[in-house]
mmCIF file of C-alpha atoms in Angstrom:
data_model
loop_
_atom_site.group_PDB
_atom_site.id
_atom_site.type_symbol
_atom_site.label_atom_id
_atom_site.label_comp_id
_atom_site.label_asym_id
_atom_site.label_seq_id
_atom_site.Cartn_x
_atom_site.Cartn_y
_atom_site.Cartn_z
ATOM 1 C CA UNK A 263 -16.217 -4.098 27.083
ATOM 2 C CA UNK A 264 -14.379 -6.355 24.435
ATOM 3 C CA UNK A 265 -10.509 -7.281 25.466
ATOM 4 C CA UNK A 266 -8.256 -8.379 22.357
ATOM 5 C CA UNK A 267 -5.023 -10.277 23.161
ATOM 6 C CA UNK A 268 -2.880 -10.070 20.120
ATOM 7 C CA UNK A 269 -1.181 -8.278 17.484
ATOM 8 C CA UNK A 270 -0.035 -4.747 16.349
ATOM 9 C CA UNK A 271 2.310 -5.042 13.255
ATOM 10 C CA UNK A 272 2.455 -1.509 11.036
ATOM 11 C CA UNK A 273 1.523 -2.470 7.504
ATOM 12 C CA UNK A 274 3.475 -1.361 4.163
ATOM 13 C CA UNK A 275 0.779 -1.709 1.491
ATOM 14 C CA UNK A 276 1.994 -1.306 -2.327
ATOM 15 C CA UNK A 277 -1.033 -1.513 -4.915
ATOM 16 C CA UNK A 278 -0.383 -2.932 -7.942
ATOM 17 C CA UNK A 279 -2.553 -4.251 -11.024
ATOM 18 C CA UNK A 280 -1.480 -7.886 -10.553
ATOM 19 C CA UNK A 281 0.968 -8.995 -7.827
ATOM 20 C CA UNK A 282 4.508 -10.238 -8.974
ATOM 21 C CA UNK A 283 5.019 -14.246 -8.992
ATOM 22 C CA UNK A 284 8.967 -15.388 -7.344
ATOM 23 C CA UNK A 285 11.085 -13.707 -9.513
ATOM 24 C CA UNK A 286 9.162 -10.661 -10.927
ATOM 25 C CA UNK A 287 8.930 -7.388 -10.434
ATOM 26 C CA UNK A 288 6.448 -5.500 -11.309
ATOM 27 C CA UNK A 289 5.294 -1.206 -11.280
ATOM 28 C CA UNK A 290 2.903 -0.766 -8.841
ATOM 29 C CA UNK A 291 0.545 2.471 -8.132
ATOM 30 C CA UNK A 292 0.643 3.243 -5.147
ATOM 31 C CA UNK A 293 1.836 2.650 -1.476
ATOM 32 C CA UNK A 294 0.770 3.415 2.139
ATOM 33 C CA UNK A 295 2.019 2.452 5.422
ATOM 34 C CA UNK A 296 -0.977 2.120 7.247
ATOM 35 C CA UNK A 297 -1.708 0.820 11.020
ATOM 36 C CA UNK A 298 -2.840 -2.528 11.346
ATOM 37 C CA UNK A 299 -2.170 -6.288 12.835
ATOM 38 C CA UNK A 300 -4.574 -9.209 13.400
ATOM 39 C CA UNK A 301 -5.208 -8.312 16.888
ATOM 40 C CA UNK A 302 -5.333 -4.173 16.671
ATOM 41 C CA UNK A 303 -6.969 -4.541 13.690
ATOM 42 C CA UNK A 304 -9.831 -6.548 15.582
ATOM 43 C CA UNK A 305 -9.919 -4.115 18.147
ATOM 44 C CA UNK A 306 -10.324 -1.014 16.218
ATOM 45 C CA UNK A 307 -13.185 -3.024 14.825
ATOM 46 C CA UNK A 308 -14.863 -3.459 17.192
ATOM 47 C CA UNK A 309 -14.618 0.300 19.242
ATOM 48 C CA UNK A 310 -16.126 1.701 15.810
ATOM 49 C CA UNK A 311 -18.944 -0.613 15.810
ATOM 50 C CA UNK A 312 -19.283 0.612 19.272
ATOM 51 C CA UNK A 313 -18.152 -1.105 21.907
ATOM 52 C CA UNK A 314 -15.430 -0.219 25.164
ATOM 53 C CA UNK A 315 -12.663 -2.640 24.204
ATOM 54 C CA UNK A 316 -9.248 -2.905 25.218
ATOM 55 C CA UNK A 317 -6.420 -3.967 23.369
ATOM 56 C CA UNK A 318 -3.454 -6.389 25.476
ATOM 57 C CA UNK A 319 -0.305 -6.340 23.210
ATOM 58 C CA UNK A 320 3.438 -4.993 22.319
ATOM 59 C CA UNK A 321 4.940 -2.874 21.050
ATOM 60 C CA UNK A 322 8.381 -1.729 20.335
ATOM 61 C CA UNK A 323 10.174 1.591 20.685
ATOM 62 C CA UNK A 324 11.099 2.001 17.190
ATOM 63 C CA UNK A 325 9.280 5.340 15.445
ATOM 64 C CA UNK A 326 5.584 2.817 14.715
ATOM 65 C CA UNK A 327 5.164 2.252 18.248
ATOM 66 C CA UNK A 328 3.698 5.723 18.936
ATOM 67 C CA UNK A 329 1.800 5.555 15.532
ATOM 68 C CA UNK A 330 -0.364 3.049 16.375
ATOM 69 C CA UNK A 331 -0.232 3.417 19.537
ATOM 70 C CA UNK A 332 -1.958 7.130 18.892
ATOM 71 C CA UNK A 333 -3.766 5.375 15.763
ATOM 72 C CA UNK A 334 -5.643 2.458 18.441
ATOM 73 C CA UNK A 335 -6.378 5.293 20.984
ATOM 74 C CA UNK A 336 -7.679 7.663 18.220
ATOM 75 C CA UNK A 337 -10.462 4.944 17.785
ATOM 76 C CA UNK A 338 -11.384 4.101 20.871
ATOM 77 C CA UNK A 339 -9.628 1.340 21.619
ATOM 78 C CA UNK A 340 -7.620 1.720 25.828
ATOM 79 C CA UNK A 341 -4.817 0.795 25.903
ATOM 80 C CA UNK A 342 -3.600 1.002 29.290
ATOM 81 C CA UNK A 343 -2.733 -2.912 28.554
ATOM 82 C CA UNK A 344 -0.617 -1.969 25.149
ATOM 83 C CA UNK A 345 3.232 -2.847 26.785
ATOM 84 C CA UNK A 346 6.384 -1.392 24.957
ATOM 85 C CA UNK A 347 9.795 -3.634 24.274
ATOM 86 C CA UNK A 348 12.412 -3.500 23.330
ATOM 87 C CA UNK A 349 12.939 -3.436 19.325
ATOM 88 C CA UNK A 350 11.724 -3.178 16.318
ATOM 89 C CA UNK A 351 7.553 -3.458 16.447
ATOM 90 C CA UNK A 352 5.511 -5.993 14.392
ATOM 91 C CA UNK A 353 5.667 -5.513 10.533
ATOM 92 C CA UNK A 354 3.101 -6.614 8.027
ATOM 93 C CA UNK A 355 4.228 -6.129 3.982
ATOM 94 C CA UNK A 356 1.150 -6.394 2.046
ATOM 95 C CA UNK A 357 0.664 -6.636 -1.467
ATOM 96 C CA UNK A 358 -2.488 -5.174 -2.575
ATOM 97 C CA UNK A 359 -3.799 -6.042 -6.672
ATOM 98 C CA UNK A 360 -6.573 -4.085 -8.806
ATOM 99 C CA UNK A 361 -9.384 -6.894 -8.212
ATOM 100 C CA UNK A 362 -8.853 -6.621 -4.616
ATOM 101 C CA UNK A 363 -6.292 -8.777 -3.028
ATOM 102 C CA UNK A 364 -3.971 -9.861 -1.324
ATOM 103 C CA UNK A 365 -0.531 -11.250 -0.638
ATOM 104 C CA UNK A 366 0.863 -10.413 3.293
ATOM 105 C CA UNK A 367 4.302 -11.558 4.423
ATOM 106 C CA UNK A 368 3.959 -10.743 8.711
ATOM 107 C CA UNK A 369 7.213 -10.839 10.799
ATOM 108 C CA UNK A 370 6.325 -10.585 14.135
ATOM 109 C CA UNK A 371 8.606 -8.100 15.770
ATOM 110 C CA UNK A 372 7.666 -6.838 19.361
ATOM 111 C CA UNK A 373 4.452 -9.166 18.796
ATOM 112 C CA UNK A 374 6.581 -12.041 19.466
ATOM 113 C CA UNK A 375 7.923 -11.296 22.606
ATOM 114 C CA UNK A 376 4.276 -11.920 24.385
ATOM 115 C CA UNK A 377 4.735 -15.914 26.180
ATOM 116 C CA UNK A 378 1.202 -15.152 28.632
ATOM 117 C CA UNK A 379 -0.866 -12.187 29.581
ATOM 118 C CA UNK A 380 0.134 -10.795 32.923
ATOM 119 C CA UNK A 381 -1.809 -10.814 36.184
ATOM 120 C CA UNK A 382 -3.177 -7.437 35.122
ATOM 121 C CA UNK A 383 -3.508 -8.588 31.995
ATOM 122 C CA UNK A 384 -6.280 -10.955 33.513
ATOM 123 C CA UNK A 385 -7.744 -8.546 35.623
ATOM 124 C CA UNK A 386 -8.941 -6.377 32.517
ATOM 125 C CA UNK A 387 -10.360 -8.781 30.503
ATOM 126 C CA UNK A 388 -12.318 -10.742 33.376
ATOM 127 C CA UNK A 389 -14.566 -7.853 33.391
ATOM 128 C CA UNK A 390 -15.446 -7.548 29.635
ATOM 129 C CA UNK A 391 -17.304 -10.035 27.813
ATOM 130 C CA UNK A 392 -15.750 -11.811 25.121
ATOM 131 C CA UNK A 393 -11.688 -12.053 24.367
ATOM 132 C CA UNK A 394 -10.431 -12.244 20.782
ATOM 133 C CA UNK A 395 -7.732 -14.363 19.545
ATOM 134 C CA UNK A 396 -6.142 -14.623 15.913
ATOM 135 C CA UNK A 397 -2.013 -16.436 16.321
ATOM 136 C CA UNK A 398 -0.098 -13.761 15.389
ATOM 137 C CA UNK A 399 1.134 -14.101 18.345
ATOM 138 C CA UNK A 400 3.330 -16.888 19.896
ATOM 139 C CA UNK A 401 1.131 -20.013 20.482
ATOM 140 C CA UNK A 402 1.975 -20.346 23.694
ATOM 141 C CA UNK A 403 0.239 -16.424 24.482
ATOM 142 C CA UNK A 404 -2.619 -17.459 22.705
ATOM 143 C CA UNK A 405 -2.774 -20.900 24.632
ATOM 144 C CA UNK A 406 -2.679 -19.261 28.285
ATOM 145 C CA UNK A 407 -4.631 -16.604 27.530
ATOM 146 C CA UNK A 408 -7.704 -18.903 26.579
ATOM 147 C CA UNK A 409 -7.255 -21.324 29.441
ATOM 148 C CA UNK A 410 -6.718 -17.865 31.740
ATOM 149 C CA UNK A 411 -9.790 -15.963 30.217
ATOM 150 C CA UNK A 412 -12.657 -16.596 32.337
ATOM 151 C CA UNK A 413 -15.041 -14.626 30.302
ATOM 152 C CA UNK A 414 -16.198 -16.073 26.639
ATOM 153 C CA UNK A 415 -13.464 -16.961 24.042
ATOM 154 C CA UNK A 416 -13.620 -16.304 20.293
ATOM 155 C CA UNK A 417 -10.682 -17.523 18.269
ATOM 156 C CA UNK A 418 -9.446 -16.455 14.838
ATOM 157 C CA UNK A 419 -7.240 -19.667 13.944
ATOM 158 C CA UNK A 420 -4.987 -17.154 11.638
ATOM 159 C CA UNK A 421 -2.261 -16.807 10.832
ATOM 160 C CA UNK A 422 -3.258 -21.161 9.976
ATOM 161 C CA UNK A 423 -1.179 -23.324 12.367
ATOM 162 C CA UNK A 424 -1.883 -26.170 13.751
ATOM 163 C CA UNK A 425 -4.360 -26.085 16.942
ATOM 164 C CA UNK A 426 -3.823 -27.669 20.468
ATOM 165 C CA UNK A 427 -6.263 -29.517 21.934
ATOM 166 C CA UNK A 428 -5.658 -27.589 24.813
ATOM 167 C CA UNK A 429 -6.559 -24.269 22.911
ATOM 168 C CA UNK A 430 -9.584 -25.890 21.185
ATOM 169 C CA UNK A 431 -10.302 -27.580 24.765
ATOM 170 C CA UNK A 432 -10.766 -23.796 25.819
ATOM 171 C CA UNK A 433 -12.481 -21.878 22.829
ATOM 172 C CA UNK A 434 -16.103 -21.313 22.917
ATOM 173 C CA UNK A 435 -16.567 -19.660 18.758
ATOM 174 C CA UNK A 436 -13.937 -20.325 15.832
ATOM 175 C CA UNK A 437 -13.904 -18.420 12.992
ATOM 176 C CA UNK A 438 -12.227 -19.160 10.623
ATOM 177 C CA UNK A 439 -12.551 -17.933 6.183
ATOM 178 C CA UNK A 440 -12.965 -21.260 4.374
ATOM 179 C CA UNK A 441 -9.745 -21.729 3.094
ATOM 180 C CA UNK A 442 -8.320 -21.397 6.943
ATOM 181 C CA UNK A 443 -11.030 -23.966 7.877
ATOM 182 C CA UNK A 444 -9.963 -26.583 5.035
ATOM 183 C CA UNK A 445 -6.465 -26.203 6.676
ATOM 184 C CA UNK A 446 -7.717 -27.377 9.808
ATOM 185 C CA UNK A 447 -10.444 -30.194 8.942
ATOM 186 C CA UNK A 448 -9.141 -31.286 5.805
ATOM 187 C CA UNK A 449 -12.745 -30.642 3.729
ATOM 188 C CA UNK A 450 -13.199 -28.480 0.839
ATOM 189 C CA UNK A 451 -16.253 -28.694 1.278
ATOM 190 C CA UNK A 452 -17.600 -25.624 4.124
ATOM 191 C CA UNK A 453 -20.542 -27.647 5.126
ATOM 192 C CA UNK A 454 -18.417 -30.431 6.345
ATOM 193 C CA UNK A 455 -15.477 -28.101 7.168
ATOM 194 C CA UNK A 456 -18.718 -26.828 9.762
ATOM 195 C CA UNK A 457 -20.048 -29.910 10.617
ATOM 196 C CA UNK A 458 -15.747 -31.291 11.873
ATOM 197 C CA UNK A 459 -15.126 -27.576 13.791
ATOM 198 C CA UNK A 460 -18.353 -28.367 15.915
ATOM 199 C CA UNK A 461 -16.503 -31.684 17.104
ATOM 200 C CA UNK A 462 -13.366 -28.998 17.947
ATOM 201 C CA UNK A 463 -15.331 -26.385 19.029
ATOM 202 C CA UNK A 464 -19.663 -25.214 20.585
ATOM 203 C CA UNK A 465 -19.787 -22.216 17.843
ATOM 204 C CA UNK A 466 -17.879 -21.199 14.490
ATOM 205 C CA UNK A 467 -18.943 -19.359 11.788
ATOM 206 C CA UNK A 468 -16.565 -19.655 8.743
ATOM 207 C CA UNK A 469 -16.563 -16.371 6.068
ATOM 208 C CA UNK A 470 -16.628 -17.470 2.604
ATOM 209 C CA UNK A 471 -16.095 -13.935 1.007
ATOM 210 C CA UNK A 472 -18.788 -12.549 -1.848
ATOM 211 C CA UNK A 473 -20.855 -15.294 -0.350
ATOM 212 C CA UNK A 474 -21.783 -14.755 2.949
ATOM 213 C CA UNK A 475 -20.648 -16.757 6.173
ATOM 214 C CA UNK A 476 -21.939 -19.854 7.386
ATOM 215 C CA UNK A 477 -23.114 -20.321 11.198
ATOM 216 C CA UNK A 478 -23.307 -23.734 12.993
ATOM 217 C CA UNK A 479 -23.802 -24.846 16.820
ATOM 218 C CA UNK A 480 -23.958 -28.556 18.006
ATOM 219 C CA UNK A 481 -27.045 -27.330 19.504
ATOM 220 C CA UNK A 482 -29.883 -26.537 16.078
ATOM 221 C CA UNK A 483 -29.603 -25.953 12.503
ATOM 222 C CA UNK A 484 -26.881 -24.215 10.917
ATOM 223 C CA UNK A 485 -27.259 -20.594 9.776
ATOM 224 C CA UNK A 486 -26.179 -19.214 5.947
ATOM 225 C CA UNK A 487 -26.251 -14.913 6.130
ATOM 226 C CA UNK A 488 -24.935 -13.604 2.404
ATOM 227 C CA UNK A 489 -22.255 -11.201 2.090
ATOM 228 C CA UNK A 490 -23.513 -7.596 1.402
ATOM 229 C CA UNK A 491 -22.921 -6.772 -2.897
ATOM 230 C CA UNK A 492 -20.216 -4.297 -3.131
ATOM 231 C CA UNK A 493 -17.403 -4.184 -5.437
ATOM 232 C CA UNK A 494 -14.677 -4.495 -3.512
ATOM 233 C CA UNK A 495 -10.932 -1.705 -3.233
ATOM 234 C CA UNK A 496 -9.029 -3.601 -0.839
ATOM 235 C CA UNK A 497 -9.590 -6.893 1.172
ATOM 236 C CA UNK A 498 -7.262 -6.653 3.840
ATOM 237 C CA UNK A 499 -8.985 -6.820 6.699
ATOM 238 C CA UNK A 500 -13.006 -7.369 6.213
ATOM 239 C CA UNK A 501 -12.263 -10.874 8.466
ATOM 240 C CA UNK A 502 -10.768 -8.112 11.621
ATOM 241 C CA UNK A 503 -14.067 -5.989 11.264
ATOM 242 C CA UNK A 504 -15.940 -9.179 10.470
ATOM 243 C CA UNK A 505 -14.891 -10.181 14.202
ATOM 244 C CA UNK A 506 -14.697 -7.186 15.847
ATOM 245 C CA UNK A 507 -18.475 -6.358 14.745
ATOM 246 C CA UNK A 508 -19.659 -10.093 15.700
ATOM 247 C CA UNK A 509 -18.257 -9.742 18.812
ATOM 248 C CA UNK A 510 -20.429 -6.628 19.628
ATOM 249 C CA UNK A 511 -22.845 -7.735 18.289
ATOM 250 C CA UNK A 512 -23.104 -11.231 20.241
ATOM 251 C CA UNK A 513 -22.356 -9.250 23.551
ATOM 252 C CA UNK A 514 -24.998 -7.228 23.116
ATOM 253 C CA UNK A 515 -27.613 -9.848 22.797
ATOM 254 C CA UNK A 516 -28.266 -9.637 19.545
ATOM 255 C CA UNK A 517 -29.808 -12.628 17.950
ATOM 256 C CA UNK A 518 -28.005 -14.767 16.104
ATOM 257 C CA UNK A 519 -28.679 -13.614 12.515
ATOM 258 C CA UNK A 520 -28.984 -10.131 13.031
ATOM 259 C CA UNK A 521 -25.201 -10.348 14.741
ATOM 260 C CA UNK A 522 -24.153 -12.622 11.474
ATOM 261 C CA UNK A 523 -25.939 -8.906 8.842
ATOM 262 C CA UNK A 524 -24.122 -6.477 11.266
ATOM 263 C CA UNK A 525 -21.059 -8.329 11.488
ATOM 264 C CA UNK A 526 -21.073 -9.203 7.347
ATOM 265 C CA UNK A 527 -22.630 -5.466 6.596
ATOM 266 C CA UNK A 528 -18.953 -3.614 8.581
ATOM 267 C CA UNK A 529 -17.314 -6.044 6.290
ATOM 268 C CA UNK A 530 -19.166 -5.272 3.240
ATOM 269 C CA UNK A 531 -18.266 -1.206 3.961
ATOM 270 C CA UNK A 532 -14.702 -1.977 4.771
ATOM 271 C CA UNK A 533 -13.513 -3.753 1.185
ATOM 272 C CA UNK A 534 -14.222 -0.602 -1.035
ATOM 273 C CA UNK A 535 -12.216 2.053 1.056
ATOM 274 C CA UNK A 536 -8.379 0.929 0.877
ATOM 275 C CA UNK A 537 -6.235 -0.006 4.625
ATOM 276 C CA UNK A 538 -6.958 -2.578 7.259
ATOM 277 C CA UNK A 539 -7.480 0.234 10.246
ATOM 278 C CA UNK A 540 -8.668 2.901 8.089
ATOM 279 C CA UNK A 541 -11.443 1.117 6.018
ATOM 280 C CA UNK A 542 -12.999 -0.265 8.791
ATOM 281 C CA UNK A 543 -16.817 1.307 9.324
ATOM 282 C CA UNK A 544 -18.468 3.470 12.553
ATOM 283 C CA UNK A 545 -21.511 2.364 14.528
ATOM 284 C CA UNK A 546 -23.590 4.855 12.584
ATOM 285 C CA UNK A 547 -22.222 3.664 9.140
ATOM 286 C CA UNK A 548 -23.808 0.356 10.111
ATOM 287 C CA UNK A 549 -26.685 0.890 10.784
ATOM 288 C CA UNK A 550 -27.515 3.059 8.224
ATOM 289 C CA UNK A 551 -26.102 0.098 5.834
ATOM 290 C CA UNK A 552 -28.377 -1.908 7.997
ATOM 291 C CA UNK A 553 -31.591 -0.157 7.786
#
């Protein structure tokens, strides 16, 4: 089982030819309301990739809360640890251009009320094969979950921010994209950034978009896996798809290169479809693409 302690947001997605600059107004050509949030996205990705998955988080008592709960449950995610709190659910305002690039504003809402996992949350987490964390919850909550969990901890350091030593000491695998890796280490070259990350945590994967992914561990040589060449329609949640699928493959005991290829294939399938949770492939789709 995969446990995810993280955010649930309603994504308000506007599609336009070019993302507007400051003070500029452009005309879009589509709008969608799509359940997302980095935590919820990773939970859906893991569930669709074939793992029993539990999501630990919060939604508001607004109209978006039940929609996000139903979306998670509909993907096969256990939502018994999804709490409802007064006020707004988390919101992400996303603008997607015709090249599939995006810009995002996240408003925490209910996610900001979580300060730590409860004992009941931890009882579920500690029965899993891995705990997935991101940084859309308050840092104190992320640190508490990482330190108290008794299972391998996988951290997606996004949105990028300073990482406390007490968090890094509890992380087994960190999965930044190349921009996050550069921000964390101060090194633009991914191979150099990977070396620096391995001074902080035992294992690291840097996702490189169309250039694939770079893996390293404190023991062994670095491993680069190419991306699957596709035409991107919407890159929203591609990284979350990668992490969710990677966690599943590792939990199944796949060799590291096979696990990375499984994750890269899942991410490639996701960018060919619009949206976040709606874009994530099922296990049969991933296996068919690998074959």
